[in-house]
Coordinates of C-alpha atoms and ligand atoms in Angstrom, one line a residue:
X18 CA -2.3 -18.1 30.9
X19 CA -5.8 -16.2 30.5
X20 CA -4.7 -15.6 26.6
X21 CA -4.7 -19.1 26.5
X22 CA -8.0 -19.5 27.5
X23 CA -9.6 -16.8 25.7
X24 CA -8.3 -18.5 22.4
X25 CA -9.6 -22.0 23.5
X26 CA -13.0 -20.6 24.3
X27 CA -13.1 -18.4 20.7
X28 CA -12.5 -21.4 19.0
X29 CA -14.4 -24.0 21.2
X30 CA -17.3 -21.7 20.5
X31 CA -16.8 -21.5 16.8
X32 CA -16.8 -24.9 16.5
X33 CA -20.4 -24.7 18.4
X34 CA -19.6 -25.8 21.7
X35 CA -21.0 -24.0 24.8
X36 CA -18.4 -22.1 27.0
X37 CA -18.7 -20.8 30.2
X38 CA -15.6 -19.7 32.4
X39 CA -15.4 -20.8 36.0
X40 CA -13.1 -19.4 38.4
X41 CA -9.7 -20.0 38.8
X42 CA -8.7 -19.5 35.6
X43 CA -10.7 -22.4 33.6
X44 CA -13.4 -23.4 31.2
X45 CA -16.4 -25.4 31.3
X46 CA -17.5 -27.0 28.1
X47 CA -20.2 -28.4 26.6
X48 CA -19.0 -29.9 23.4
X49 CA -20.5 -31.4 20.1
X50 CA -19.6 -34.7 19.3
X51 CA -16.5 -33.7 16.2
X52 CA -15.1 -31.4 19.3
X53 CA -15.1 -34.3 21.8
X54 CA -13.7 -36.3 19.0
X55 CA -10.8 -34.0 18.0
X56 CA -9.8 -33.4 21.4
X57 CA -11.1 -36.9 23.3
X58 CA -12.8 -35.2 25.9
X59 CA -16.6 -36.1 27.4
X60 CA -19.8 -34.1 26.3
X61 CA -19.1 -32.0 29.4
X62 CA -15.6 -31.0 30.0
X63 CA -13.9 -28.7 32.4
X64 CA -10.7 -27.4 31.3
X65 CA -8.0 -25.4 33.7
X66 CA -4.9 -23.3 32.4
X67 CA -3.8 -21.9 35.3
X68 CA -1.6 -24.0 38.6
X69 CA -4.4 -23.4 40.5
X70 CA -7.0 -25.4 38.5
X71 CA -11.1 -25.9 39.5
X72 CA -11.6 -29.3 41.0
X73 CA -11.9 -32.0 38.3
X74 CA -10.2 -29.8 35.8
X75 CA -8.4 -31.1 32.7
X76 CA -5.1 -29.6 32.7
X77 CA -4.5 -27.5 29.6
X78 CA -1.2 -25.8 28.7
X79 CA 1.5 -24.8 26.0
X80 CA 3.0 -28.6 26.9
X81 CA 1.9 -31.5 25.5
X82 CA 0.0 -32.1 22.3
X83 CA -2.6 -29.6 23.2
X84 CA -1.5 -27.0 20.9
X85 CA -1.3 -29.9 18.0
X86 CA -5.2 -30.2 18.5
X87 CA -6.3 -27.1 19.1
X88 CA -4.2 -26.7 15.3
X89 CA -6.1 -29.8 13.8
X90 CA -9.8 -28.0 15.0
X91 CA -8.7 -24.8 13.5
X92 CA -7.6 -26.3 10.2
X93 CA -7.1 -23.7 7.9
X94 CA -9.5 -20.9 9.2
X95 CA -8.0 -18.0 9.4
X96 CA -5.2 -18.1 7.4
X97 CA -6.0 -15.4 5.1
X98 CA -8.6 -12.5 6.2
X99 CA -9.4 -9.2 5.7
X100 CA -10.3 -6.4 7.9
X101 CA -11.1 -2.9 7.8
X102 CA -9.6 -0.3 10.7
X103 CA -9.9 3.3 11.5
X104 CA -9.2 4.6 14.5
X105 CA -11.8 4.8 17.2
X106 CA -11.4 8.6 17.5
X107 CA -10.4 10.9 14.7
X108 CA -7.1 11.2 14.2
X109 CA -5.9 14.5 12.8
X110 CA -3.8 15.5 9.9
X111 CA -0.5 16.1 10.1
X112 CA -0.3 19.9 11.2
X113 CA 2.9 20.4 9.6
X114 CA 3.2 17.7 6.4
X115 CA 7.0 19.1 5.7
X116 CA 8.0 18.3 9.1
X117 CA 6.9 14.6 8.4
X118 CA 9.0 13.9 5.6
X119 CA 12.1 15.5 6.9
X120 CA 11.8 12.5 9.5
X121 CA 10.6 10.3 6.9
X122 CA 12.5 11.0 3.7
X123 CA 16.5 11.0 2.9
X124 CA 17.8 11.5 0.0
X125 CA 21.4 12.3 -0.4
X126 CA 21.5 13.1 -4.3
X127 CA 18.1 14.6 -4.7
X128 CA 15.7 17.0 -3.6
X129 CA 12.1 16.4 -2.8
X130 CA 9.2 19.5 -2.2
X131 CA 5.6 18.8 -0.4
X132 CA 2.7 18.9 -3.3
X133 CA 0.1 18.0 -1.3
X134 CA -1.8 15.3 1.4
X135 CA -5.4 13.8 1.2
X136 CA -7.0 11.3 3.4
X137 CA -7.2 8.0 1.4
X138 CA -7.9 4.6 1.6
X139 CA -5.1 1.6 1.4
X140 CA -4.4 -1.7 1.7
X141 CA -1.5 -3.0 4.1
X142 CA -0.7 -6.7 3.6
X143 CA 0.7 -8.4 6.9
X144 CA 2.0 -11.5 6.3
X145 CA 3.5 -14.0 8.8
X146 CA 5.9 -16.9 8.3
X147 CA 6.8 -19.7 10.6
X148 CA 10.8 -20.4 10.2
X149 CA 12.7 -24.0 11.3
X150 CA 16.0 -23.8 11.7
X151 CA 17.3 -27.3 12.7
X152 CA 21.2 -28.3 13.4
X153 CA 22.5 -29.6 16.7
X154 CA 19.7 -27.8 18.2
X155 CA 16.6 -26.2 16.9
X156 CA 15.0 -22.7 16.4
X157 CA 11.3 -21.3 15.7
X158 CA 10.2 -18.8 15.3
X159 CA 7.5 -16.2 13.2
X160 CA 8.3 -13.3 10.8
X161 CA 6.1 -10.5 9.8
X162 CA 6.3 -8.2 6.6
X163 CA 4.1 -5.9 5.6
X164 CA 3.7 -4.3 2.2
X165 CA 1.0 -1.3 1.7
X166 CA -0.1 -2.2 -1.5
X167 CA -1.3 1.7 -2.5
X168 CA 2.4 3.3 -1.9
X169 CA 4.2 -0.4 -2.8
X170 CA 6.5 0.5 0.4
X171 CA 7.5 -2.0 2.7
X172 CA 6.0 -1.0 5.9
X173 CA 7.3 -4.1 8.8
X174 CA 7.7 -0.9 11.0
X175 CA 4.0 0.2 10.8
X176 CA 2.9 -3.2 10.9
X177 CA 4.8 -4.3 13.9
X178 CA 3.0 -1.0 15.4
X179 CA -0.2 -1.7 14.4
X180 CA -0.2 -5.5 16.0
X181 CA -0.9 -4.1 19.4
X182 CA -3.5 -1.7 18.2
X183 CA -5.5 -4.6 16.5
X184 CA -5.0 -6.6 19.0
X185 CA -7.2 -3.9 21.3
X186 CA -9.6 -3.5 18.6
X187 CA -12.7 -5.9 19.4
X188 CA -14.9 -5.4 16.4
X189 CA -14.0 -7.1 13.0
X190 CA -15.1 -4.8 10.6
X191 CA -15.0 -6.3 6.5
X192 CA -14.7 -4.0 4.0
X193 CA -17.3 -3.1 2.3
X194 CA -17.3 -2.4 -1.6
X195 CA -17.0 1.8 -1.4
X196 CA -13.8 0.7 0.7
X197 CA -12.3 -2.0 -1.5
X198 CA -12.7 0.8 -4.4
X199 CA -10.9 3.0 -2.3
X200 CA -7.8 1.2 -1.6
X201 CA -7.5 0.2 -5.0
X202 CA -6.9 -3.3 -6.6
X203 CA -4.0 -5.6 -4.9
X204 CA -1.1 -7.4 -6.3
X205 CA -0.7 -9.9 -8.6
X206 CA 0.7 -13.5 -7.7
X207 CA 4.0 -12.5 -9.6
X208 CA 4.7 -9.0 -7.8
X209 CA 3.5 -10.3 -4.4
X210 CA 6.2 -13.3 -5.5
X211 CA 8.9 -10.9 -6.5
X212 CA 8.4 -8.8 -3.1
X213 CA 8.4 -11.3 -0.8
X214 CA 11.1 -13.4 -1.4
X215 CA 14.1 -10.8 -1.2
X216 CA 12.3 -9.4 2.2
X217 CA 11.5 -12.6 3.6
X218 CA 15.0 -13.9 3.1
X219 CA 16.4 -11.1 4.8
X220 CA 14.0 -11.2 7.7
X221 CA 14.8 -15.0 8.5
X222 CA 18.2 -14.5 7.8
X223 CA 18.5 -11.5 10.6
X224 CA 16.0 -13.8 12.8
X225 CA 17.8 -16.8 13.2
X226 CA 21.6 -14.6 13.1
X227 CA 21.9 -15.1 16.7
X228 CA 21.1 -18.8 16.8
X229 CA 23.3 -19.5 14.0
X230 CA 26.5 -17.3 15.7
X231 CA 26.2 -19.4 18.8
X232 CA 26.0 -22.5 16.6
X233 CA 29.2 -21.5 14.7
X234 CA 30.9 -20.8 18.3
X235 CA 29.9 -24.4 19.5
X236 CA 31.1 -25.7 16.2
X237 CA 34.1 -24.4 16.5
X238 CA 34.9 -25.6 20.2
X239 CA 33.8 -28.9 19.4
X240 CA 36.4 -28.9 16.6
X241 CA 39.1 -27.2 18.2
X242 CA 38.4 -30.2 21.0
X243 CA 38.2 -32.9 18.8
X244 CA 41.6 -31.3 17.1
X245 CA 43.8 -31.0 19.7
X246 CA 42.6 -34.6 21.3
X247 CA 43.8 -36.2 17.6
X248 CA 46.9 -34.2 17.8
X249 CA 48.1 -35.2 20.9
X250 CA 48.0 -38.5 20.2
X251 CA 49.3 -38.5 17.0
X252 CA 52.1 -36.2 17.9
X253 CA 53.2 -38.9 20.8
X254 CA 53.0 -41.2 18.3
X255 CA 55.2 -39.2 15.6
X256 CA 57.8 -38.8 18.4
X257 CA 57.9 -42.5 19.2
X258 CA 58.6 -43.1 15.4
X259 CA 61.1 -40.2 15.0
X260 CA 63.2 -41.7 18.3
X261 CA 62.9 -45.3 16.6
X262 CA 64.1 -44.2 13.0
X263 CA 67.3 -45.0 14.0
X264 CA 66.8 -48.4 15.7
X265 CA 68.2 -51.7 14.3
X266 CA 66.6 -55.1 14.9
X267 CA 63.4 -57.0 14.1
X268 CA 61.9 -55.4 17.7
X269 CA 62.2 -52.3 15.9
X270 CA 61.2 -53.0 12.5
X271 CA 57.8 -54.1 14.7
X272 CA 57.8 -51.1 17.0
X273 CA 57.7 -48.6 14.0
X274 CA 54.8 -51.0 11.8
X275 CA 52.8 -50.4 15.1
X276 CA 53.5 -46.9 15.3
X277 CA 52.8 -45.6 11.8
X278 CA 49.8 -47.8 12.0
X279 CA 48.6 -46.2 15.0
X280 CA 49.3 -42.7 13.0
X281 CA 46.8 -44.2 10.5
X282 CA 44.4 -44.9 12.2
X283 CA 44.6 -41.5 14.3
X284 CA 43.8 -40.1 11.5
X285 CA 41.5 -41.8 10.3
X286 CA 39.5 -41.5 13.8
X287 CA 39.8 -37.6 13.1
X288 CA 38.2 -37.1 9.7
X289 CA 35.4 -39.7 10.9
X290 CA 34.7 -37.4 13.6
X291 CA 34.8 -34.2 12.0
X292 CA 32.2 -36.0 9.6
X293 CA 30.5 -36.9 12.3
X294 CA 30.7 -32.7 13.5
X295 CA 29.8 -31.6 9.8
X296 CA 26.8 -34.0 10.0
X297 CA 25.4 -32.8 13.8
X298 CA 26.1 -29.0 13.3
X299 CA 24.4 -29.6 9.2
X300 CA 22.0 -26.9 8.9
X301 CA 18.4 -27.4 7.5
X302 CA 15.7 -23.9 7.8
X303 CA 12.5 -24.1 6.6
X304 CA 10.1 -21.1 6.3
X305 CA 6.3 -22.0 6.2
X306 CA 3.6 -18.9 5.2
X307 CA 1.3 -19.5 8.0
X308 CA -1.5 -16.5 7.8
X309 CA -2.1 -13.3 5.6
X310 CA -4.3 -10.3 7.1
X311 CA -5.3 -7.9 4.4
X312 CA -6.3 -4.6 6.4
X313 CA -7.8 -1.7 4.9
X314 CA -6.7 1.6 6.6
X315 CA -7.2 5.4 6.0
X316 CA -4.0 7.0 5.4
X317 CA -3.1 10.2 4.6
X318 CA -1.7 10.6 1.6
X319 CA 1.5 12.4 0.4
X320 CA 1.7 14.1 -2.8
X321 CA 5.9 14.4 -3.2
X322 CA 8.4 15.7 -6.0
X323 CA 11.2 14.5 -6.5
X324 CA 13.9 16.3 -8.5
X325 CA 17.2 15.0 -9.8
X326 CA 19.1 17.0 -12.0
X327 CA 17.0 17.7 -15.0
X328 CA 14.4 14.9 -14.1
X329 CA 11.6 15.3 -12.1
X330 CA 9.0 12.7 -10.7
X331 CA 6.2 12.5 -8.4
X332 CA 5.5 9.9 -5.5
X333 CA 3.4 9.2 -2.8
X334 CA 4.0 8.3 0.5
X335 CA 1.2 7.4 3.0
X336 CA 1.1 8.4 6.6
X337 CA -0.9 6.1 9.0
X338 CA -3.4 7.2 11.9
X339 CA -3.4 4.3 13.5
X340 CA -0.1 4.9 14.7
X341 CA 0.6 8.0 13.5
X342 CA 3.4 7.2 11.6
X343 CA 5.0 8.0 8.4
X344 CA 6.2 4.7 6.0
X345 CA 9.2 4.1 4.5
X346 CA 9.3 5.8 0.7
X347 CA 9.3 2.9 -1.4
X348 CA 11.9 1.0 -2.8
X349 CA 12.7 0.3 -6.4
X350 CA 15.8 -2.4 -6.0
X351 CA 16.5 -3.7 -2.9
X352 CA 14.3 -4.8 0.1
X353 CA 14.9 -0.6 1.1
X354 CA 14.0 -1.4 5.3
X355 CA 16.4 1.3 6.1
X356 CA 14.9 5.6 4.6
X357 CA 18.2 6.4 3.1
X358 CA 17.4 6.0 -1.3
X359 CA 19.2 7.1 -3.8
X360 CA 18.1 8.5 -6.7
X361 CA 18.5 7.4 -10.2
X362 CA 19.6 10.1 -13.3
X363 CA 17.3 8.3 -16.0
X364 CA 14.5 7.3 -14.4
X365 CA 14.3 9.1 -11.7
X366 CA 13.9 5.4 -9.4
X367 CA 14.1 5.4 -5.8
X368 CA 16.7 2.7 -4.5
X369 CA 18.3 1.2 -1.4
X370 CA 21.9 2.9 -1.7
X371 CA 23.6 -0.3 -3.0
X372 CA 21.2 -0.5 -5.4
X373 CA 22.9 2.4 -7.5
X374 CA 26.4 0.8 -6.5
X375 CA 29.4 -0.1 -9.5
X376 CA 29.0 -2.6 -11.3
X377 CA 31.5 -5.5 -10.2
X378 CA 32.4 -6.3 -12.9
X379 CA 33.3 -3.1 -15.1
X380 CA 32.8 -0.7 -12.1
X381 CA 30.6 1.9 -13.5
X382 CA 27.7 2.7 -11.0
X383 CA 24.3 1.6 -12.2
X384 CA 20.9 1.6 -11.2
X385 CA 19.2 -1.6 -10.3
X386 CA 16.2 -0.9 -11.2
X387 CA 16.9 0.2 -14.8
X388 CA 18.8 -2.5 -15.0
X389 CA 17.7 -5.2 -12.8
X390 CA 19.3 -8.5 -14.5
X391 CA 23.0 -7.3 -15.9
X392 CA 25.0 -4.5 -16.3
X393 CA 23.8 -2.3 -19.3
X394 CA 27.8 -1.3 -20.0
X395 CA 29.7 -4.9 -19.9
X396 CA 26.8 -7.3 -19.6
X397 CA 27.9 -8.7 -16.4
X398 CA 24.9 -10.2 -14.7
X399 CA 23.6 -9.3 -11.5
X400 CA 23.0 -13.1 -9.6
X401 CA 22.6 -11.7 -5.9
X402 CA 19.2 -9.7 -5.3
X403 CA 20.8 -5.9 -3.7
X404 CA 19.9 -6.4 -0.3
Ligands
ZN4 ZN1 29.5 -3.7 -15.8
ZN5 ZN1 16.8 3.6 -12.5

């Protein structure tokens, strides 16, 4: 729980209180009169987060409304900063470059050649999102994607690497101006836009896989339940009304309005419940940005060929100290989280495999990034992003 108390005492102290630990495991606070407000505690408040707690402790924990307040104090610092990293020693280069992008590079219809590598700046965007997915139960949960705005590739990989390293790094360094110039200008609102959404979708969509299978599973016992219940009865009542189809007499006359009533309202019963089903198992996600972390990182930078054919073109491709790792090579159509691209013969565009795939229409391969809205050959437009 001491995470928990190391947060509470960064932000009590931000919001000018006076913290001071006291052993086991809690806080003592002397807090300004907004703090006392926000969180209804006295002047001087002594807080414990662990079972054992120091005498006369407030108990604080991930229960409760706690969390909710802490929230409402934090309001909407920290949602978006910016930090510059290096790594505490030196890191070297890469001592054999070609090595590197065998591991980091496949292309299965071109060739690539190593130009060169120099130590650069970029920019890495990590961006998180908070994700609700409510049906007969509920699911939360965060996402993380990162972009590296000097290469354009989508680097979750790096990022997810990186957490822990930030995480040990105390100092919060902002980039200065010679370091902003470095990494070079950001994105736009529309390209940020237009790279986020196909990624983000995916990411939830593999995030909240398992919770949705298990809903499926209980949807479908629940169904199967409420099924053969229904069909029991109205199969006892279908054979009382078959061995009465040949009865005479007012008795029988009744006996049969009764049954095929019964039958009625049998089923009747069932499609209200599998309403009932399709309204409890009804699925509703939400996905909230919650914070962006613009990091500026040295990089060493990749200087690549790539020959298709008669074409040629050069990219870049940045590997990162901080973890000493390699990116994924970007992506021209298609989130791309996977290293396999193909190759297009026009352009020369890197793609996620599908996105040189036939068109579904006509069936002639085409490249999505030449051609990101409909087929060139039949017009047939492309509604699903290639994912
Ligand atoms: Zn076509
Ligand atoms: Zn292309």
């Amino acid at each position: 729980m001491s995470e928990l108390r190391d947060f509470v005492a960064d932000l009590l102290e931000s919001r000018g209180a006076v913290v001071e630990a006291v052993e086991p495991d809690g806080l003592e606070v002397l807090a300004p009169a907004p703090v006392q407000q926000a969180m209804g505690w006295p002047e001087l408040a002594r807080l414990g987060f662990g079972t054992e707690r120091p005498s006369g402790a407030i108990p604080i924990g991930l229960e409760g409304d706690w969390l909710d307040r802490f929230g409402a104090l934090l309001a909407q610092d920290g949602r978006w900063s910016e930090r510059e990293v290096s790594p505490a020693v030196t890191v070297p280069a890469p001592g054999d470059p070609e090595a590197v992008l065998e591991r980091a590079l496949d292309l299965p219809n071109a060739v690539w050649r190593f130009r060169g590598m120099t130590a650069a700046w970029t920019r890495c965007l990590m961006l998180a999102f908070r994700y609700t997915a409510i049906s007969d139960e509920k699911r939360e949960g965060l996402v993380w994607l990162g972009f590296n705005l000097g290469t354009g590739a989508v680097v979750n990989d790096i990022v997810a690497r990186l957490q822990p390293v930030l995480a040990q790094m105390a100092e919060w360094r902002t980039p200065d101006q010679a370091t902003r110039l470095a990494a070079g200008p950001g994105w736009n609102a529309a390209t940020l836009g237009a790279r986020v959404r196909p990624l983000l979708d995916q990411q939830v969509r593999d995030a909240i896989a398992p919770f949705l299978g298990a809903m499926r599973r209980r949807l479908e016992r629940d169904r199967n339940r409420v099924h053969a219940y229904h069909d029991d009865l109205r199969s006892a009542s279908l054979k009382r009304l078959a061995t009465l189809a040949h009865a005479a007499g007012e008795r029988a006359d009744a006996d049969r309005r009764r049954e095929t009533l019964r039958v009625e309202a049998i089923e009747r019963e069932y499609r209200a419940k599998l309403d009932d089903l399709r309204h409890n198992y009804a699925l509703r996600i939400t996905v909230d940005w919650v914070q962006s972390l613009d990091l500026y990182m040295p990089v060493q930078r990749f200087d690549i060929l790539i020959r298709r054919r008669k074409g040629e073109r050069m990219i870049q491709l940045d590997w990162h100290p901080l973890v000493k790792a390699a990116e994924l090579p970007l992506c021209e159509a298609g989130v791309g989280r996977a290293r396999t691209r193909l190759v297009c013969d026009d352009k020369l565009h890197l793609t996620e495999p599908d996105g040189q795939g036939p068109c579904p229409s006509c069936g002639k391969p085409c490249c999505r990034a030449c051609y990101p809205a409909a087929c060139p050959r039949c017009g047939q437009a492309f509604q699903e992003p290639v994912s």
